[in-house]
């Protein structure tokens, strides 16, 4: 094949994307509670070792493209759309009014707002650092984000306290920092109660998001489990208003079974929101789009969520690869990710209703006949052959993933 002229590359990418088939219409995509962040498509590909590869993008563009793809909900950090210096000023109100117009124009809803507490120099020592003025500012920022959420009609507010920790141990008393951090969340909940009452709206669902590494050297609340302990620690004035926004990759990063992390959140009634993406264990936060690394694990995760009737948002918290162009972000990256999610979600439904898995699971729960709980050997003997069903169920999941249950065969 000879070199592809630049002016023919978009057409080639588009033709091959079409050729992949298996695409859902925007109407079908809109049936799912999929939320699109401002920051994902507008990520320019920059990082410590990387110069940007894509041009900046306005919220109007992001909303327009989401609407065309069939993503109903938009979410944002406060400073993705309002420069830090413009917060708390009339500029904030002007921009908020423009956001509302744009949401309306493109038929989108704002599902969630989140405060940026990791990027600006003000957070150099974290959002709960020693200076009382800094902490006062942090409280104002959280309360302001809650107010923005109510103004935009959001139901959720997310907190990823990325800088809650330190690079060098010794200067910080962790217990004190956690108490100070709790004061910030308490201020957000207090503001929420007041505003919700005034506006006659429900209060927001406050969702904490953990990440084990980055951008601090050591993190004080590195996992969703640590955050559950924090929520139930007695430090929060309104623990009933606060839950979790686990992120698939953030749990995987520390080596967890994501499914088990989500299960622990579910049994606590705290799985409010879910950031979806993919990546590798014990590596940095690569934020790859869902299903490109761990499709079988993803299927398993969605089986758990479907079986337990999870009704919250699936938030596309990923980073388009640096190799994907601006055109590719909206024609390849986002639509294929959404479609893989929908496919995996529907497959999870097939897993739940699969007669083989159902009968195998029921048999395991019935247990082997004739087991005597007072006799260890009889319990072992009664269940020995039944337990092979564990592996059979895993095989069946693989078959469902590759479509074998719908006729794909191994015959060559
Ligand atoms: C970064 C986080 C980040 C959060 C966002 C919402 O690793 O995943 O994208 O999800 O700040 O609070
Ligand atoms: Mg996230
Ligand atoms: Mg991430």
Coordinates of C-alpha atoms and ligand atoms in Angstrom, one line a residue:
X1 CA 0.0 0.0 0.0
X2 CA 1.4 3.4 -0.8
X3 CA 1.3 6.4 1.5
X4 CA -2.2 7.8 2.3
X5 CA -2.5 11.5 1.3
X6 CA -3.5 13.7 4.2
X7 CA -6.7 14.8 2.5
X8 CA -7.9 11.2 2.2
X9 CA -7.2 10.1 5.8
X10 CA -10.5 11.3 7.3
X11 CA -12.4 9.5 4.6
X12 CA -10.4 6.3 5.2
X13 CA -10.9 6.4 9.0
X14 CA -14.6 7.1 8.5
X15 CA -15.0 4.3 5.9
X16 CA -13.3 1.7 8.1
X17 CA -15.3 2.8 11.2
X18 CA -18.5 2.3 9.2
X19 CA -17.2 -1.1 8.0
X20 CA -16.8 -2.2 11.6
X21 CA -20.6 -2.1 11.8
X22 CA -22.4 -2.8 15.1
X23 CA -23.2 0.8 15.7
X24 CA -26.2 1.9 17.7
X25 CA -28.4 4.8 16.7
X26 CA -28.3 8.0 18.8
X27 CA -31.9 7.1 19.9
X28 CA -30.8 3.7 21.2
X29 CA -27.8 5.3 23.0
X30 CA -30.0 7.8 24.7
X31 CA -31.8 5.0 26.6
X32 CA -28.8 4.5 28.8
X33 CA -27.8 6.7 31.7
X34 CA -24.4 7.5 30.1
X35 CA -22.9 10.8 31.1
X36 CA -20.2 12.6 29.1
X37 CA -17.7 14.8 30.9
X38 CA -16.6 18.1 29.5
X39 CA -13.0 17.2 30.3
X40 CA -12.8 13.9 28.3
X41 CA -13.1 15.1 24.7
X42 CA -11.5 18.4 25.5
X43 CA -8.4 16.6 26.9
X44 CA -5.6 17.8 24.6
X45 CA -3.3 14.9 25.3
X46 CA -0.9 16.8 27.5
X47 CA 0.9 15.5 30.6
X48 CA 4.2 15.7 32.4
X49 CA 6.0 14.1 29.5
X50 CA 3.6 15.1 26.7
X51 CA 2.9 18.3 24.7
X52 CA -0.8 18.7 23.7
X53 CA -1.8 17.0 20.4
X54 CA -5.3 18.4 20.0
X55 CA -6.7 21.9 20.0
X56 CA -8.8 23.2 22.9
X57 CA -12.6 22.8 22.8
X58 CA -15.5 24.8 24.1
X59 CA -18.4 23.4 26.1
X60 CA -20.7 24.4 23.1
X61 CA -18.7 22.1 20.8
X62 CA -18.7 19.2 23.3
X63 CA -22.4 19.5 23.9
X64 CA -23.1 19.7 20.2
X65 CA -21.1 16.5 19.5
X66 CA -22.5 14.6 22.5
X67 CA -26.0 15.4 21.3
X68 CA -25.2 14.1 17.7
X69 CA -23.7 10.9 19.1
X70 CA -26.7 10.3 21.5
X71 CA -25.2 11.1 24.9
X72 CA -28.0 12.7 26.9
X73 CA -26.0 14.0 29.9
X74 CA -23.1 16.3 30.4
X75 CA -20.9 16.9 33.4
X76 CA -18.0 19.2 34.3
X77 CA -15.5 20.5 36.8
X78 CA -16.2 24.0 37.8
X79 CA -13.0 25.3 36.2
X80 CA -13.4 23.3 33.0
X81 CA -15.8 26.0 32.0
X82 CA -15.3 28.9 34.4
X83 CA -11.7 30.1 34.8
X84 CA -10.6 30.0 38.5
X85 CA -10.3 33.8 38.7
X86 CA -13.9 34.2 37.4
X87 CA -15.5 32.0 40.1
X88 CA -17.6 34.0 42.6
X89 CA -17.8 36.9 40.1
X90 CA -20.5 38.1 37.7
X91 CA -18.5 36.3 35.0
X92 CA -19.5 33.0 36.7
X93 CA -23.2 33.9 36.3
X94 CA -22.7 34.9 32.6
X95 CA -21.0 31.7 31.8
X96 CA -23.5 29.7 33.7
X97 CA -26.3 31.3 31.7
X98 CA -24.4 30.4 28.5
X99 CA -24.1 26.8 29.7
X100 CA -27.8 26.6 30.4
X101 CA -28.6 28.0 26.9
X102 CA -26.2 25.5 25.3
X103 CA -27.7 22.6 27.2
X104 CA -31.1 23.6 26.1
X105 CA -30.1 24.1 22.5
X106 CA -28.6 20.7 22.3
X107 CA -31.2 18.9 24.3
X108 CA -28.8 17.8 27.0
X109 CA -29.1 17.7 30.8
X110 CA -26.3 18.4 33.3
X111 CA -26.0 15.3 35.5
X112 CA -23.1 16.2 37.7
X113 CA -20.7 18.9 38.7
X114 CA -17.3 18.5 40.4
X115 CA -14.9 20.9 42.0
X116 CA -11.3 21.0 40.7
X117 CA -9.2 20.6 43.8
X118 CA -5.9 19.3 42.3
X119 CA -4.7 21.5 39.4
X120 CA -4.5 25.1 40.4
X121 CA -1.5 26.3 42.4
X122 CA -3.8 27.1 45.3
X123 CA -4.0 23.3 45.9
X124 CA -0.2 22.8 46.0
X125 CA -0.5 21.4 49.6
X126 CA -3.9 19.9 49.0
X127 CA -7.5 20.9 49.6
X128 CA -7.3 20.4 53.4
X129 CA -3.9 22.0 54.1
X130 CA -2.8 23.8 57.3
X131 CA -3.7 27.4 56.3
X132 CA -7.2 28.3 57.7
X133 CA -7.7 30.7 54.8
X134 CA -6.9 28.0 52.2
X135 CA -9.5 25.7 53.9
X136 CA -12.0 28.5 54.0
X137 CA -11.4 29.0 50.3
X138 CA -11.8 25.2 49.7
X139 CA -15.2 25.3 51.6
X140 CA -16.3 28.2 49.4
X141 CA -15.3 26.3 46.3
X142 CA -17.2 23.2 47.3
X143 CA -20.3 25.2 48.3
X144 CA -20.1 27.1 45.0
X145 CA -19.9 23.9 43.1
X146 CA -23.0 22.7 44.8
X147 CA -24.7 25.9 44.0
X148 CA -23.6 25.5 40.3
X149 CA -25.0 22.0 40.4
X150 CA -28.4 23.2 41.5
X151 CA -28.4 26.0 39.0
X152 CA -27.6 23.6 36.2
X153 CA -30.2 21.0 37.3
X154 CA -27.6 18.4 38.4
X155 CA -28.3 15.4 40.7
X156 CA -24.8 14.5 41.6
X157 CA -21.7 16.3 43.0
X158 CA -18.4 14.4 42.8
X159 CA -15.3 14.9 44.9
X160 CA -12.0 13.5 43.8
X161 CA -9.6 14.9 46.4
X162 CA -6.5 14.1 44.3
X163 CA -4.1 16.3 46.3
X164 CA -5.2 14.9 49.7
X165 CA -1.8 13.6 50.8
X166 CA 1.8 14.6 50.4
X167 CA 5.0 14.1 48.5
X168 CA 7.2 14.0 51.6
X169 CA 6.0 12.5 54.9
X170 CA 6.6 14.2 58.2
X171 CA 5.0 17.7 58.0
X172 CA 1.4 16.5 58.0
X173 CA -0.6 14.8 60.7
X174 CA -2.9 12.6 58.7
X175 CA -5.7 12.5 61.3
X176 CA -5.8 16.3 61.4
X177 CA -5.9 16.5 57.6
X178 CA -8.7 14.0 57.4
X179 CA -10.7 16.1 60.0
X180 CA -10.1 19.2 58.0
X181 CA -11.2 17.4 54.8
X182 CA -14.4 16.3 56.5
X183 CA -15.1 20.0 57.3
X184 CA -15.0 20.7 53.6
X185 CA -17.5 17.9 52.8
X186 CA -19.7 19.1 55.7
X187 CA -19.7 22.6 54.2
X188 CA -20.8 21.2 50.9
X189 CA -23.6 19.3 52.4
X190 CA -24.7 22.3 54.5
X191 CA -24.8 24.5 51.4
X192 CA -26.8 21.8 49.6
X193 CA -29.4 21.5 52.3
X194 CA -29.9 25.3 52.3
X195 CA -30.0 25.7 48.5
X196 CA -32.2 22.6 48.0
X197 CA -34.7 24.0 50.4
X198 CA -34.7 27.4 48.8
X199 CA -35.1 26.0 45.3
X200 CA -37.5 23.3 46.4
X201 CA -35.2 20.7 44.8
X202 CA -33.9 17.4 46.1
X203 CA -30.5 17.5 47.7
X204 CA -27.6 16.3 45.5
X205 CA -25.9 13.0 45.9
X206 CA -22.4 13.7 47.1
X207 CA -20.0 11.1 45.7
X208 CA -16.4 10.6 46.8
X209 CA -13.9 9.3 44.3
X210 CA -10.7 7.6 45.3
X211 CA -7.5 7.1 43.3
X212 CA -4.5 5.2 44.8
X213 CA -1.6 7.0 43.1
X214 CA -1.2 10.4 41.4
X215 CA -1.0 13.3 41.7
X216 CA 0.4 13.0 45.2
X217 CA 3.2 10.8 46.3
X218 CA 1.1 9.4 49.1
X219 CA -2.7 9.6 49.2
X220 CA -4.7 9.7 52.5
X221 CA -7.9 8.1 51.0
X222 CA -6.5 5.9 48.3
X223 CA -9.4 3.4 47.7
X224 CA -13.1 3.3 47.8
X225 CA -12.9 1.2 50.9
X226 CA -10.9 3.9 52.6
X227 CA -13.6 6.3 51.6
X228 CA -16.3 4.1 53.0
X229 CA -14.5 4.0 56.3
X230 CA -14.2 7.8 56.1
X231 CA -17.9 8.2 55.4
X232 CA -18.8 6.1 58.4
X233 CA -16.0 7.5 60.6
X234 CA -18.3 9.9 62.5
X235 CA -16.5 12.9 61.0
X236 CA -19.3 13.7 58.6
X237 CA -22.3 15.7 59.7
X238 CA -24.5 14.0 57.0
X239 CA -23.1 10.6 56.1
X240 CA -26.5 9.7 54.6
X241 CA -25.9 12.4 51.9
X242 CA -22.4 11.0 51.0
X243 CA -21.6 8.0 48.9
X244 CA -19.1 6.8 46.3
X245 CA -18.1 7.4 42.7
X246 CA -15.7 4.5 42.2
X247 CA -13.7 4.6 39.0
X248 CA -13.1 1.2 37.3
X249 CA -9.4 1.9 36.7
X250 CA -8.7 3.5 40.0
X251 CA -9.8 0.3 41.8
X252 CA -7.8 -1.9 39.3
X253 CA -4.7 0.3 39.7
X254 CA -4.1 -0.8 43.2
X255 CA -4.7 -4.4 42.3
X256 CA -8.3 -4.8 43.5
X257 CA -11.0 -6.9 42.0
X258 CA -13.2 -4.0 40.7
X259 CA -16.2 -6.2 41.0
X260 CA -15.5 -6.9 44.7
X261 CA -14.9 -3.2 45.3
X262 CA -18.3 -2.4 43.8
X263 CA -19.9 -5.1 45.8
X264 CA -18.6 -3.6 49.0
X265 CA -20.0 -0.2 48.0
X266 CA -23.4 -1.9 47.1
X267 CA -23.8 -3.7 50.4
X268 CA -23.2 -0.3 52.2
X269 CA -25.8 1.3 49.9
X270 CA -23.2 3.8 48.7
X271 CA -22.8 3.1 45.1
X272 CA -24.1 6.4 43.8
X273 CA -22.1 7.0 40.6
X274 CA -19.6 5.1 38.5
X275 CA -16.7 6.3 36.3
X276 CA -16.1 3.9 33.5
X277 CA -12.9 3.3 31.6
X278 CA -10.2 0.6 31.3
X279 CA -6.5 0.1 31.9
X280 CA -3.9 -2.0 33.6
X281 CA -3.2 -3.2 37.2
X282 CA -0.5 -1.5 39.2
X283 CA 0.2 1.2 36.5
X284 CA -0.7 4.8 36.2
X285 CA -4.1 6.3 35.4
X286 CA -4.1 5.6 31.6
X287 CA -7.9 6.1 31.4
X288 CA -8.4 3.9 28.3
X289 CA -11.9 3.6 26.9
X290 CA -14.1 0.8 28.3
X291 CA -13.6 -2.8 27.1
X292 CA -10.3 -2.3 25.2
X293 CA -8.2 -4.0 27.9
X294 CA -10.5 -6.1 30.1
X295 CA -13.7 -6.9 28.3
X296 CA -14.4 -10.1 30.2
X297 CA -13.9 -8.4 33.5
X298 CA -16.1 -5.6 32.3
X299 CA -18.8 -8.1 31.4
X300 CA -18.5 -9.5 34.9
X301 CA -18.8 -6.0 36.5
X302 CA -21.9 -5.2 34.5
X303 CA -23.5 -8.6 35.5
X304 CA -23.0 -7.6 39.1
X305 CA -24.5 -4.1 38.6
X306 CA -27.5 -5.4 36.5
X307 CA -28.2 -8.1 39.1
X308 CA -28.3 -5.5 41.9
X309 CA -30.3 -3.0 40.0
X310 CA -27.8 -0.2 39.9
X311 CA -29.6 2.8 38.5
X312 CA -26.9 5.5 38.7
X313 CA -24.9 7.1 35.9
X314 CA -22.1 5.5 33.9
X315 CA -19.7 8.4 33.4
X316 CA -17.2 8.2 30.5
X317 CA -14.2 9.3 32.5
X318 CA -11.5 8.4 30.0
X319 CA -8.8 10.1 27.9
X320 CA -8.9 9.8 24.2
X321 CA -5.4 8.4 23.2
X322 CA -2.8 10.9 22.0
X323 CA -2.9 9.0 18.7
X324 CA -6.5 9.9 18.1
X325 CA -7.1 13.2 16.2
X326 CA -9.8 15.8 17.1
X327 CA -11.9 14.3 14.3
X328 CA -11.3 10.8 15.7
X329 CA -12.4 11.8 19.2
X330 CA -16.0 12.3 18.0
X331 CA -16.1 9.8 15.2
X332 CA -14.1 6.8 16.5
X333 CA -13.3 7.2 20.2
X334 CA -16.5 8.2 21.9
X335 CA -19.1 6.4 19.7
X336 CA -17.2 3.1 19.8
X337 CA -16.7 3.3 23.5
X338 CA -20.4 4.0 24.1
X339 CA -21.3 1.1 21.8
X340 CA -19.0 -1.3 23.6
X341 CA -20.6 -0.2 26.9
X342 CA -24.1 -0.8 25.5
X343 CA -23.1 -4.2 24.0
X344 CA -21.5 -5.3 27.3
X345 CA -24.6 -4.1 29.2
X346 CA -26.9 -6.1 27.0
X347 CA -24.6 -9.1 27.2
X348 CA -24.8 -8.9 31.0
X349 CA -28.6 -9.2 30.6
X350 CA -27.9 -12.4 28.5
X351 CA -25.7 -13.7 31.2
X352 CA -28.4 -13.2 33.8
X353 CA -31.0 -15.0 31.8
X354 CA -28.7 -17.7 30.3
X355 CA -30.4 -21.1 31.1
X356 CA -27.0 -22.9 31.6
X357 CA -25.7 -20.3 34.0
X358 CA -29.0 -20.2 35.8
X359 CA -29.2 -23.9 36.3
X360 CA -25.6 -24.2 37.3
X361 CA -26.0 -21.4 39.8
X362 CA -29.2 -22.8 41.3
X363 CA -27.5 -26.2 41.6
X364 CA -24.5 -24.7 43.4
X365 CA -26.9 -23.0 45.8
X366 CA -28.9 -26.2 46.4
X367 CA -25.7 -27.9 47.3
X368 CA -25.0 -31.7 47.1
X369 CA -27.6 -34.0 48.6
X370 CA -26.8 -36.0 51.6
X371 CA -24.2 -33.6 53.2
X372 CA -24.0 -33.9 56.9
X373 CA -22.8 -30.6 58.5
X374 CA -21.5 -32.6 61.4
X375 CA -19.2 -34.7 59.1
X376 CA -16.6 -32.8 57.2
X377 CA -15.9 -35.7 54.8
X378 CA -19.5 -36.0 53.8
X379 CA -19.7 -32.2 53.0
X380 CA -16.6 -32.6 50.8
X381 CA -17.9 -35.7 49.1
X382 CA -21.5 -34.3 48.6
X383 CA -20.2 -31.2 46.7
X384 CA -17.1 -32.5 44.9
X385 CA -18.6 -32.9 41.4
X386 CA -20.9 -29.9 41.7
X387 CA -18.0 -27.5 42.2
X388 CA -16.8 -28.0 38.6
X389 CA -19.7 -25.7 37.7
X390 CA -17.7 -22.7 38.9
X391 CA -15.3 -23.2 36.0
X392 CA -18.2 -24.1 33.6
X393 CA -19.9 -20.8 34.5
X394 CA -16.7 -18.9 33.7
X395 CA -16.4 -20.7 30.4
X396 CA -20.0 -19.8 29.6
X397 CA -19.3 -16.1 30.3
X398 CA -16.4 -16.3 27.8
X399 CA -18.8 -17.9 25.2
X400 CA -21.3 -15.2 25.7
X401 CA -18.5 -12.6 25.3
X402 CA -17.5 -14.0 22.0
X403 CA -21.0 -14.8 20.8
X404 CA -20.7 -18.6 20.9
X405 CA -24.1 -18.8 22.6
X406 CA -25.5 -17.2 19.4
X407 CA -23.9 -19.6 17.0
X408 CA -20.3 -18.8 16.7
X409 CA -18.6 -22.2 16.7
X410 CA -15.1 -23.5 17.3
X411 CA -15.3 -25.7 14.2
X412 CA -12.7 -24.9 11.6
Ligands
LIG1 C1 -8.8 11.6 37.8 C2 -10.2 11.5 38.1 C3 -11.0 12.6 37.6 C4 -12.3 12.7 38.4 C5 -12.9 14.0 38.2 C6 -14.3 14.1 38.8 O1 -8.1 10.7 37.8 O2 -10.7 10.3 37.6 O3 -11.2 12.6 36.3 O4 -13.1 11.7 38.0 O5 -12.1 15.0 38.8 O6 -14.2 14.4 40.1
LIG2 MG1 -12.7 9.5 37.6
LIG3 MG1 -8.8 7.8 36.0

